[in-house]
Coordinates of C-alpha atoms in Angstrom, one line a residue:
Chain A
M20 CA -106.3 150.7 5.4
S21 CA -105.6 147.2 4.3
D22 CA -107.9 144.4 5.0
R23 CA -105.4 143.1 7.6
D24 CA -105.4 146.3 9.5
L25 CA -109.1 146.4 9.3
H26 CA -109.1 142.9 10.8
D27 CA -106.9 144.0 13.5
H28 CA -109.5 146.7 14.2
I29 CA -112.2 144.0 14.7
I30 CA -109.9 141.7 16.9
R31 CA -109.2 144.7 19.2
A32 CA -113.0 145.7 19.2
L33 CA -113.8 142.1 20.4
A34 CA -110.9 142.1 23.0
D35 CA -111.2 145.6 24.3
A36 CA -114.5 146.6 25.7
P37 CA -113.8 150.4 26.0
Y38 CA -112.4 150.5 22.5
R39 CA -115.4 148.7 21.2
T40 CA -117.8 151.1 22.9
A41 CA -116.0 154.0 21.6
S42 CA -115.6 152.8 18.1
E43 CA -117.7 154.7 15.6
S44 CA -116.8 152.6 12.5
L45 CA -117.8 149.2 13.9
A46 CA -121.4 149.7 13.1
D47 CA -120.5 150.3 9.5
L48 CA -118.4 147.0 9.5
V49 CA -120.8 144.9 11.2
H50 CA -124.5 145.6 10.7
E51 CA -125.5 142.9 13.3
G52 CA -124.2 145.1 16.1
G53 CA -125.7 143.1 18.9
R54 CA -123.8 140.0 17.7
V55 CA -120.5 141.7 18.2
D56 CA -121.4 142.4 21.8
R57 CA -122.6 138.9 22.3
F58 CA -119.6 137.3 20.8
A59 CA -117.3 139.6 22.9
T60 CA -118.9 138.5 26.0
F61 CA -118.7 134.8 25.0
L62 CA -115.0 135.3 24.3
A63 CA -114.3 137.1 27.5
R64 CA -115.9 134.3 29.5
H65 CA -114.0 131.7 27.5
F66 CA -110.7 133.7 27.7
Y67 CA -110.8 134.1 31.6
Y68 CA -112.2 130.5 32.2
E69 CA -109.1 129.2 30.4
R70 CA -106.8 131.5 32.2
L71 CA -108.1 130.6 35.6
H72 CA -108.5 126.9 34.9
H73 CA -104.6 127.0 34.1
L74 CA -103.3 129.6 36.6
F75 CA -105.5 128.9 39.6
K76 CA -105.0 125.0 39.5
Y77 CA -103.8 124.7 43.1
A78 CA -106.8 126.6 44.5
R79 CA -109.0 124.4 42.2
A80 CA -107.3 121.3 43.7
L81 CA -108.6 122.6 47.1
A82 CA -112.2 122.7 45.7
R83 CA -112.9 119.2 47.1
I84 CA -112.9 120.8 50.6
T85 CA -113.8 124.4 49.6
D86 CA -116.5 123.5 47.2
R87 CA -115.3 126.6 45.2
R88 CA -113.5 126.3 41.7
P89 CA -112.0 129.5 40.9
E90 CA -112.9 129.5 37.1
E91 CA -116.6 129.3 38.2
V92 CA -116.4 133.0 38.8
V93 CA -116.7 133.6 35.1
R94 CA -120.4 132.9 35.5
S95 CA -121.0 135.4 38.3
S96 CA -122.7 138.8 38.5
A97 CA -119.3 140.2 39.7
F98 CA -117.5 139.1 36.5
D99 CA -120.5 140.5 34.5
A100 CA -119.9 143.8 36.2
L101 CA -116.3 143.9 34.9
L102 CA -117.2 143.2 31.3
P103 CA -117.8 146.8 30.2
N104 CA -114.1 147.5 31.1
L105 CA -112.3 144.2 30.5
V106 CA -109.4 144.1 27.8
L107 CA -108.6 140.6 27.3
G108 CA -105.1 139.8 28.2
S109 CA -104.1 143.2 29.9
R110 CA -102.6 143.3 33.3
D111 CA -105.4 145.4 34.7
S112 CA -108.0 142.9 33.7
A113 CA -105.9 140.0 34.8
V114 CA -105.5 141.6 38.4
Q115 CA -109.3 142.2 38.6
V116 CA -110.4 138.8 37.6
G117 CA -107.7 137.2 39.7
R118 CA -109.1 139.0 42.7
L119 CA -112.6 138.0 41.9
A120 CA -111.4 134.3 41.7
S121 CA -109.7 134.6 45.1
A122 CA -112.8 136.2 46.6
H123 CA -114.9 133.2 45.2
V124 CA -112.5 130.7 46.7
R125 CA -112.6 132.6 50.1
S126 CA -116.4 132.3 50.1
G127 CA -116.0 128.5 50.3
R128 CA -116.1 126.0 53.2
H129 CA -113.5 124.6 55.6
L130 CA -111.2 127.5 55.0
D131 CA -109.7 127.0 58.7
D132 CA -108.3 123.8 57.3
I133 CA -106.1 125.7 54.9
P134 CA -104.1 128.1 56.9
Y135 CA -101.9 128.9 53.9
L136 CA -104.9 129.7 51.6
D137 CA -104.1 133.5 51.6
D138 CA -100.7 132.8 50.5
L139 CA -101.6 130.4 47.9
L140 CA -104.2 132.9 46.4
L141 CA -101.6 135.6 46.5
Y142 CA -99.3 133.5 44.6
E143 CA -101.9 132.4 42.1
E144 CA -103.0 136.0 41.5
A145 CA -99.5 137.1 41.0
R146 CA -98.7 134.5 38.4
M147 CA -101.9 135.4 36.6
M148 CA -100.9 139.2 36.6
V149 CA -97.3 138.2 35.4
E150 CA -98.7 136.0 32.7
S151 CA -100.8 138.8 31.1
G152 CA -99.7 141.4 28.7
P153 CA -98.8 141.3 25.2
R154 CA -96.6 138.6 23.9
G155 CA -93.4 139.5 22.1
H156 CA -91.4 137.5 19.6
P157 CA -89.1 135.0 21.3
S158 CA -86.2 136.5 19.2
D159 CA -86.7 139.7 21.3
D160 CA -85.0 137.9 24.1
D161 CA -81.9 137.2 22.0
V162 CA -79.7 140.1 22.9
D163 CA -77.1 139.2 25.4
V164 CA -75.2 142.3 26.1
G165 CA -75.9 145.8 27.5
P166 CA -77.2 147.2 30.7
A167 CA -80.1 145.0 32.5
V168 CA -83.6 146.5 32.4
A169 CA -86.2 144.8 34.6
Q170 CA -89.2 143.6 32.5
E171 CA -92.6 145.0 33.1
G172 CA -94.7 142.6 35.1
T173 CA -91.8 140.9 36.9
T174 CA -92.8 140.7 40.6
I175 CA -91.7 139.6 44.0
I176 CA -94.1 138.4 46.5
E177 CA -93.7 137.8 50.2
L178 CA -95.5 135.0 51.8
A179 CA -96.0 133.9 55.4
H180 CA -95.8 130.1 54.4
D181 CA -93.4 128.3 52.4
I182 CA -95.8 126.9 49.7
V183 CA -93.1 125.8 47.3
P184 CA -93.1 122.2 48.6
L185 CA -96.8 122.2 48.9
L186 CA -97.7 122.9 45.3
P187 CA -97.0 119.5 43.8
K188 CA -98.6 117.7 46.8
L189 CA -101.8 119.7 46.2
L190 CA -102.1 117.9 42.7
T191 CA -102.0 114.5 44.0
D192 CA -104.9 112.4 45.3
W193 CA -105.0 113.5 49.0
V194 CA -107.7 113.0 51.5
E195 CA -106.5 115.6 54.1
P196 CA -105.2 118.8 52.6
P197 CA -101.4 118.9 52.5
T198 CA -99.8 121.3 54.9
A199 CA -97.2 124.0 54.5
E200 CA -94.5 125.2 57.0
R201 CA -95.1 128.7 58.5
E202 CA -91.9 130.3 57.4
P203 CA -91.6 133.6 55.5
I204 CA -90.4 133.4 51.8
K205 CA -90.0 135.7 48.9
L206 CA -90.9 134.3 45.3
L207 CA -89.8 136.0 42.1
I208 CA -92.3 135.5 39.2
A209 CA -91.4 136.4 35.7
R210 CA -92.4 135.8 32.0
T211 CA -90.6 135.3 28.9
R212 CA -91.6 137.3 25.9
A213 CA -92.9 134.0 24.4
G214 CA -95.2 133.6 27.5
R215 CA -93.4 131.2 29.7
V216 CA -94.0 131.9 33.4
T217 CA -91.4 130.9 35.8
T218 CA -91.3 131.2 39.7
V219 CA -87.9 131.0 41.7
R220 CA -87.1 131.7 45.3
A221 CA -86.0 135.3 45.5
T222 CA -82.7 136.1 47.1
S223 CA -81.8 139.5 48.5
S224 CA -79.1 140.0 45.7
M225 CA -81.7 139.1 43.1
E226 CA -84.1 141.7 44.6
R227 CA -81.4 144.4 44.7
L228 CA -80.4 143.7 40.9
L229 CA -84.1 144.0 39.9
E230 CA -84.2 147.2 41.8
L231 CA -81.1 148.6 39.9
A232 CA -82.2 147.1 36.5
D233 CA -83.1 150.4 35.0
G234 CA -80.8 150.3 31.9
S235 CA -78.2 152.8 33.3
H236 CA -76.1 150.5 35.6
A237 CA -73.0 148.6 34.2
V238 CA -72.2 145.3 35.7
D239 CA -69.3 146.6 37.7
V240 CA -71.7 149.1 39.3
L241 CA -74.0 146.4 40.2
A242 CA -71.2 144.1 41.5
R243 CA -69.9 146.9 43.9
D244 CA -73.5 147.6 45.1
I245 CA -74.4 144.0 46.0
G246 CA -70.7 143.1 47.0
A247 CA -70.2 140.3 44.4
T248 CA -67.8 139.8 41.6
G249 CA -68.5 140.8 38.1
S250 CA -68.7 137.2 36.8
T251 CA -71.2 136.4 39.7
V252 CA -73.4 139.3 38.6
E253 CA -73.1 138.4 35.0
Q254 CA -74.2 134.8 35.9
A255 CA -77.1 136.1 38.1
L256 CA -78.2 138.5 35.2
T257 CA -78.1 135.6 32.6
G258 CA -80.4 133.5 34.9
L259 CA -82.7 136.5 35.3
K260 CA -82.8 137.1 31.6
E261 CA -83.5 133.4 30.8
I262 CA -86.8 133.6 33.0
G263 CA -87.8 136.8 31.4
A264 CA -87.2 139.0 34.6
I265 CA -84.8 141.3 32.7
R266 CA -83.7 142.0 29.3
F267 CA -80.5 143.5 28.1
S268 CA -80.9 146.9 26.7
T269 CA -79.7 147.6 23.1
G270 CA -79.6 151.2 23.9
S271 CA -82.2 152.1 21.1
Chain B
M1 CA -116.2 103.8 3.0
S2 CA -114.8 101.0 5.2
Q3 CA -111.3 102.4 5.0
I4 CA -112.3 105.6 7.1
M5 CA -110.4 105.8 10.3
V6 CA -112.6 106.8 13.3
G7 CA -111.1 108.5 16.3
G8 CA -111.2 111.3 18.8
F9 CA -108.8 113.8 20.5
Y10 CA -106.2 112.8 23.0
N11 CA -107.5 114.1 26.3
P12 CA -104.8 113.3 28.8
H13 CA -107.3 113.1 31.8
L14 CA -108.7 110.0 30.0
G15 CA -105.3 108.5 29.3
A16 CA -106.0 105.4 31.3
E17 CA -109.2 104.5 29.4
L18 CA -107.7 105.4 26.0
V19 CA -104.6 103.1 26.6
G20 CA -107.0 100.2 26.9
A21 CA -109.2 101.2 23.9
A22 CA -107.0 100.6 20.9
G23 CA -109.6 98.5 19.3
T24 CA -112.2 101.3 19.7
F25 CA -110.2 104.3 18.2
D26 CA -108.2 104.2 14.9
H27 CA -106.5 107.4 15.7
L28 CA -106.2 110.3 18.2
A29 CA -105.8 113.8 17.3
M30 CA -103.1 115.7 19.3
A31 CA -104.2 119.3 20.3
D32 CA -101.4 119.8 22.7
P33 CA -97.9 118.3 22.9
P34 CA -97.8 115.4 25.4
S35 CA -96.8 116.4 29.0
S36 CA -93.5 115.0 30.1
T37 CA -95.3 113.8 33.3
D38 CA -98.1 111.9 31.3
P39 CA -97.7 108.3 32.2
Y40 CA -99.9 107.1 29.4
W41 CA -98.2 108.9 26.6
P42 CA -95.6 106.2 25.7
V43 CA -98.4 103.6 25.3
I44 CA -100.6 106.1 23.3
K45 CA -97.7 107.0 21.0
E46 CA -97.1 103.4 20.5
R47 CA -100.6 102.1 19.8
Y48 CA -102.4 104.9 17.9
T49 CA -102.0 106.8 14.6
L50 CA -101.6 110.3 15.8
L51 CA -102.9 113.4 14.0
L52 CA -101.1 116.7 14.5
H53 CA -103.8 119.2 15.3
D54 CA -102.0 121.8 17.3
Y55 CA -102.1 125.5 17.1
L56 CA -99.1 126.2 14.8
G57 CA -99.6 129.8 13.9
Q58 CA -102.2 131.9 11.9
L59 CA -101.5 131.7 8.2
S60 CA -102.5 135.4 7.7
E61 CA -98.8 136.0 8.4
P62 CA -95.9 133.8 7.4
L63 CA -94.9 131.3 10.1
A64 CA -91.8 132.2 11.9
P65 CA -88.8 129.8 11.6
E66 CA -89.3 128.7 15.2
A67 CA -93.0 127.9 14.6
V68 CA -92.2 125.9 11.5
K69 CA -89.5 124.0 13.5
R70 CA -92.0 123.2 16.2
A71 CA -94.5 122.0 13.5
R72 CA -92.0 119.7 12.0
D73 CA -90.8 118.4 15.4
L74 CA -94.4 117.6 16.4
A75 CA -95.2 116.1 12.9
A76 CA -92.0 113.7 13.4
L77 CA -92.9 113.0 17.1
Y78 CA -96.5 111.9 16.1
D79 CA -95.5 110.4 12.8
T80 CA -98.7 112.2 11.5
P81 CA -100.2 111.3 8.1
W82 CA -101.2 115.0 7.7
V83 CA -100.7 118.4 9.5
A84 CA -103.8 120.5 10.4
E85 CA -104.2 124.2 10.7
H86 CA -107.2 126.5 10.8
F87 CA -108.5 129.3 8.6
Q88 CA -108.2 131.7 11.5
C89 CA -106.8 135.1 12.4
L90 CA -107.2 135.6 16.1
H91 CA -104.5 138.1 17.1
T92 CA -103.4 141.3 15.9
Q93 CA -100.3 141.8 13.8
D94 CA -98.3 143.4 16.7
G95 CA -99.4 140.7 19.2
S96 CA -101.2 143.3 21.5
Y97 CA -104.6 141.7 21.2
N98 CA -105.3 138.1 21.1
L99 CA -108.8 136.5 21.4
N100 CA -107.3 133.1 22.3
Y101 CA -110.1 131.5 20.4
V102 CA -110.6 130.5 16.8
F103 CA -111.8 133.5 14.7
P104 CA -112.1 133.6 10.9
P105 CA -110.3 136.0 8.5
L106 CA -112.1 138.5 6.2
Y107 CA -113.2 136.7 3.0
T108 CA -111.4 139.1 0.8
Q109 CA -108.8 138.7 -2.0
E110 CA -106.1 140.2 0.2
F111 CA -106.6 137.6 2.9
L112 CA -106.9 135.0 0.4
D113 CA -103.5 135.9 -1.1
R114 CA -102.0 136.0 2.3
F115 CA -103.3 132.5 3.5
T116 CA -102.5 131.0 0.0
A117 CA -98.9 132.3 -0.1
N118 CA -98.3 131.4 3.7
A119 CA -100.0 127.9 3.4
L120 CA -97.9 127.1 0.3
A121 CA -94.6 128.3 2.0
L122 CA -95.6 126.2 5.1
A123 CA -96.4 123.1 3.0
E124 CA -93.1 123.4 1.4
K125 CA -91.3 122.9 4.6
L126 CA -93.4 120.0 5.9
D127 CA -92.8 116.4 5.0
Q128 CA -96.7 115.7 5.2
P129 CA -99.6 117.2 3.5
L130 CA -101.2 120.3 5.0
V131 CA -105.0 120.2 5.7
M132 CA -107.0 123.4 6.6
E133 CA -109.9 123.5 8.9
N134 CA -113.0 125.9 8.3
I135 CA -113.8 128.3 11.2
P136 CA -117.4 129.7 11.9
G137 CA -118.2 133.4 11.9
F138 CA -120.8 134.5 14.2
F139 CA -121.4 137.8 12.4
H140 CA -121.0 139.0 8.9
V141 CA -118.4 141.7 8.2
E142 CA -119.5 144.1 5.4
V143 CA -116.1 144.3 3.7
D144 CA -116.2 140.5 2.6
Q145 CA -115.8 140.2 -1.1
M146 CA -116.9 136.6 -1.5
P147 CA -118.8 133.8 0.5
E148 CA -116.6 131.7 2.7
S149 CA -117.3 128.7 0.4
E150 CA -115.8 130.4 -2.6
W151 CA -112.9 131.8 -0.7
L152 CA -112.2 128.2 0.5
T153 CA -112.7 126.7 -3.0
R154 CA -110.1 129.3 -4.4
F155 CA -107.7 128.4 -1.6
F156 CA -107.9 124.7 -1.9
D157 CA -107.7 124.9 -6.0
T158 CA -104.5 127.0 -5.7
T159 CA -102.7 125.3 -2.9
G160 CA -103.7 121.7 -3.4
S161 CA -104.1 121.4 0.4
G162 CA -106.5 119.0 2.0
F163 CA -109.9 120.2 3.5
L164 CA -110.5 119.4 7.2
L165 CA -114.3 119.8 7.1
D166 CA -115.7 120.8 10.5
L167 CA -119.3 119.9 10.3
P168 CA -120.4 121.6 13.5
H169 CA -118.8 124.8 12.4
I170 CA -120.9 124.6 9.2
W171 CA -124.0 123.7 11.0
I172 CA -123.6 126.7 13.4
E173 CA -122.9 129.0 10.6
A174 CA -126.0 127.7 8.7
H175 CA -128.1 128.3 11.9
Y176 CA -127.0 131.8 12.4
Q177 CA -127.5 132.7 8.7
D178 CA -131.1 131.1 9.1
R179 CA -130.0 128.5 6.3
S180 CA -130.4 124.8 6.0
P181 CA -127.0 123.1 7.0
E182 CA -127.3 120.7 4.0
E183 CA -127.7 123.5 1.4
F184 CA -125.0 125.6 3.1
L185 CA -122.6 122.7 3.0
E186 CA -123.1 121.9 -0.7
A187 CA -121.4 125.1 -1.6
F188 CA -118.0 124.0 -0.2
P189 CA -115.3 122.4 -2.0
L190 CA -116.1 118.9 -0.6
E191 CA -113.9 117.1 -3.2
H192 CA -110.9 118.3 -1.2
V193 CA -112.1 116.8 2.2
V194 CA -109.6 114.5 4.0
E195 CA -110.9 114.5 7.5
I196 CA -114.3 115.3 8.9
H197 CA -115.0 116.7 12.5
V198 CA -118.1 116.0 14.3
A199 CA -118.9 117.5 17.9
G200 CA -121.6 118.3 20.2
V201 CA -123.5 121.7 20.4
E202 CA -125.2 123.3 23.1
E203 CA -127.1 126.5 23.8
D204 CA -124.9 129.3 24.8
A205 CA -126.4 132.0 27.0
D206 CA -124.2 134.7 25.8
L207 CA -124.6 133.9 22.1
G208 CA -128.4 133.2 22.5
G209 CA -128.0 130.1 20.5
P210 CA -126.0 127.0 19.8
W211 CA -122.1 126.6 20.0
I212 CA -119.6 123.9 20.1
S213 CA -119.5 121.9 23.3
P214 CA -117.8 118.7 24.6
A215 CA -121.1 117.0 24.8
P216 CA -122.5 114.1 22.8
P217 CA -123.3 115.2 19.3
P218 CA -127.1 115.3 18.7
E219 CA -128.7 112.8 16.3
E220 CA -129.2 115.7 13.9
M221 CA -125.4 116.1 13.9
F222 CA -125.0 112.4 13.1
A223 CA -127.5 112.6 10.3
F224 CA -125.7 115.6 8.9
A225 CA -122.4 113.7 9.0
E226 CA -124.0 110.8 7.1
H227 CA -125.0 113.3 4.5
A228 CA -121.7 114.7 4.3
L229 CA -120.0 111.5 3.9
G230 CA -121.9 110.9 0.9
L231 CA -120.6 114.1 -0.6
C232 CA -117.0 113.8 0.5
P233 CA -115.6 110.8 -1.5
E234 CA -112.0 111.3 -0.4
T235 CA -112.6 111.3 3.3
R236 CA -109.9 109.3 5.2
A237 CA -110.9 110.0 8.8
I238 CA -113.7 111.1 11.1
T239 CA -112.9 112.7 14.4
F240 CA -115.0 113.4 17.4
D241 CA -113.7 116.9 18.0
A242 CA -113.8 117.2 21.8
F243 CA -110.7 118.4 23.8
S244 CA -111.7 119.5 27.2
P245 CA -110.9 118.5 30.9
T246 CA -114.6 118.3 31.3
L247 CA -115.0 115.6 28.7
K248 CA -116.2 112.3 30.2
A249 CA -115.1 108.9 29.0
E250 CA -118.7 107.7 28.5
V251 CA -119.4 110.5 26.0
M252 CA -116.1 110.1 24.1
F253 CA -116.6 106.3 23.7
G254 CA -120.3 106.6 23.0
T255 CA -119.8 109.0 20.3
I256 CA -117.0 106.9 18.7
D257 CA -119.4 104.0 18.7
R258 CA -122.1 106.0 17.1
I259 CA -119.6 107.3 14.4
R260 CA -118.6 103.8 13.7
R261 CA -122.1 102.8 13.0
L262 CA -122.2 105.6 10.4
V263 CA -119.2 104.3 8.4
A264 CA -119.9 100.7 8.8

């Protein structure tokens, strides 16, 4: 094993709690075993503090009335209970930590003044889930031909309120919390291999294209299914690829 | 000594205060690219010397062409006098695991060869000198083949890069190795130091001891900085290393004022 491979083993041990617990060689590498666990806990708190600070910024903007900042949850006993199973950056861990943050916000004050709070939290949890997972190399997105394949993590959420116009208002210097129209919407959230998360309003044809994007349907088949022209489907697929919702399969 | 620049990091939430403080700060280090919606950025860019201190990539691997282009673009945008990176290796080769926090390499010949080759390759593609910052370890890995200070000495001797000496990192490592910071520092290749970082430290409950914090540096850290300045004759800048949305203006300005008294 090269030193670089050995270092990967240490990085994984710090990031992946079950791997760390199961590792028999770690004790030979680091004699101060307690310090590895301490540093891993420190890293986990830092990692999710940063994620929540960034990905739950709208719920945090509401903290002036809820008195609950989502990122505070990393200092809770509920977060401590997750530590033995956390894998930094994994989808499962992102989902669990996101739910904790939402629960923390829901324990706050004046929730009746924020009728769209559940939708907002669902949106932020979804973005946190989509943002997680291993990064790839940006050039992995460069293939422009082949059948479309939906990217793991791409998600569509249904909300009872149209929160899209609300989001920028939440980040302004408001006194009364901004309002949102009660109107059902669907949002598509996707992430590029480089890590850029994008949200767009989901149309029914987008939704259908993603359902069919399993690498086995050619453009003409997709066009017949959604009742559109081939060039319209190609244009839609290019848009979905740019936001990371799909990739084009090379067949390998 | 009077030629040393004194500055801090550009914290966009303190943009309004920093716009009006060009006499207080000689430079600002840029940890993130400016936001397109930052109303203060145009004035900040015009008024300050800006130091590129972003995450460009880990030099245990060669930087990808897109990363080099990004580094060059940011260096040009800031008109930075030097480009900083860290002695860090924080994600696995396949990208599956990422600590998202500075973490040092192993101090072995293999890692030294990797960092040396990749730093030389990066430096060749930059129009400004490369400076590299030391990163603290919280535990010792038994496969290390040499002390960090020797590894760094060999790196700087071979590459000719500048040394960005992060003093709190030295101070913390000395603490966890139960050594005197002054004695620990003296083994490092201080003749290569171009820039010095000072920062606050606070007790961290998880670590059971001190770690970096966006707090005012304690007097002990300023005394350590004064000691270090006497050992680093080529120092061109001292930077208050605090980049956090929780950093308060009074902490930033008070620390800069205190550093100025050190170099006066």
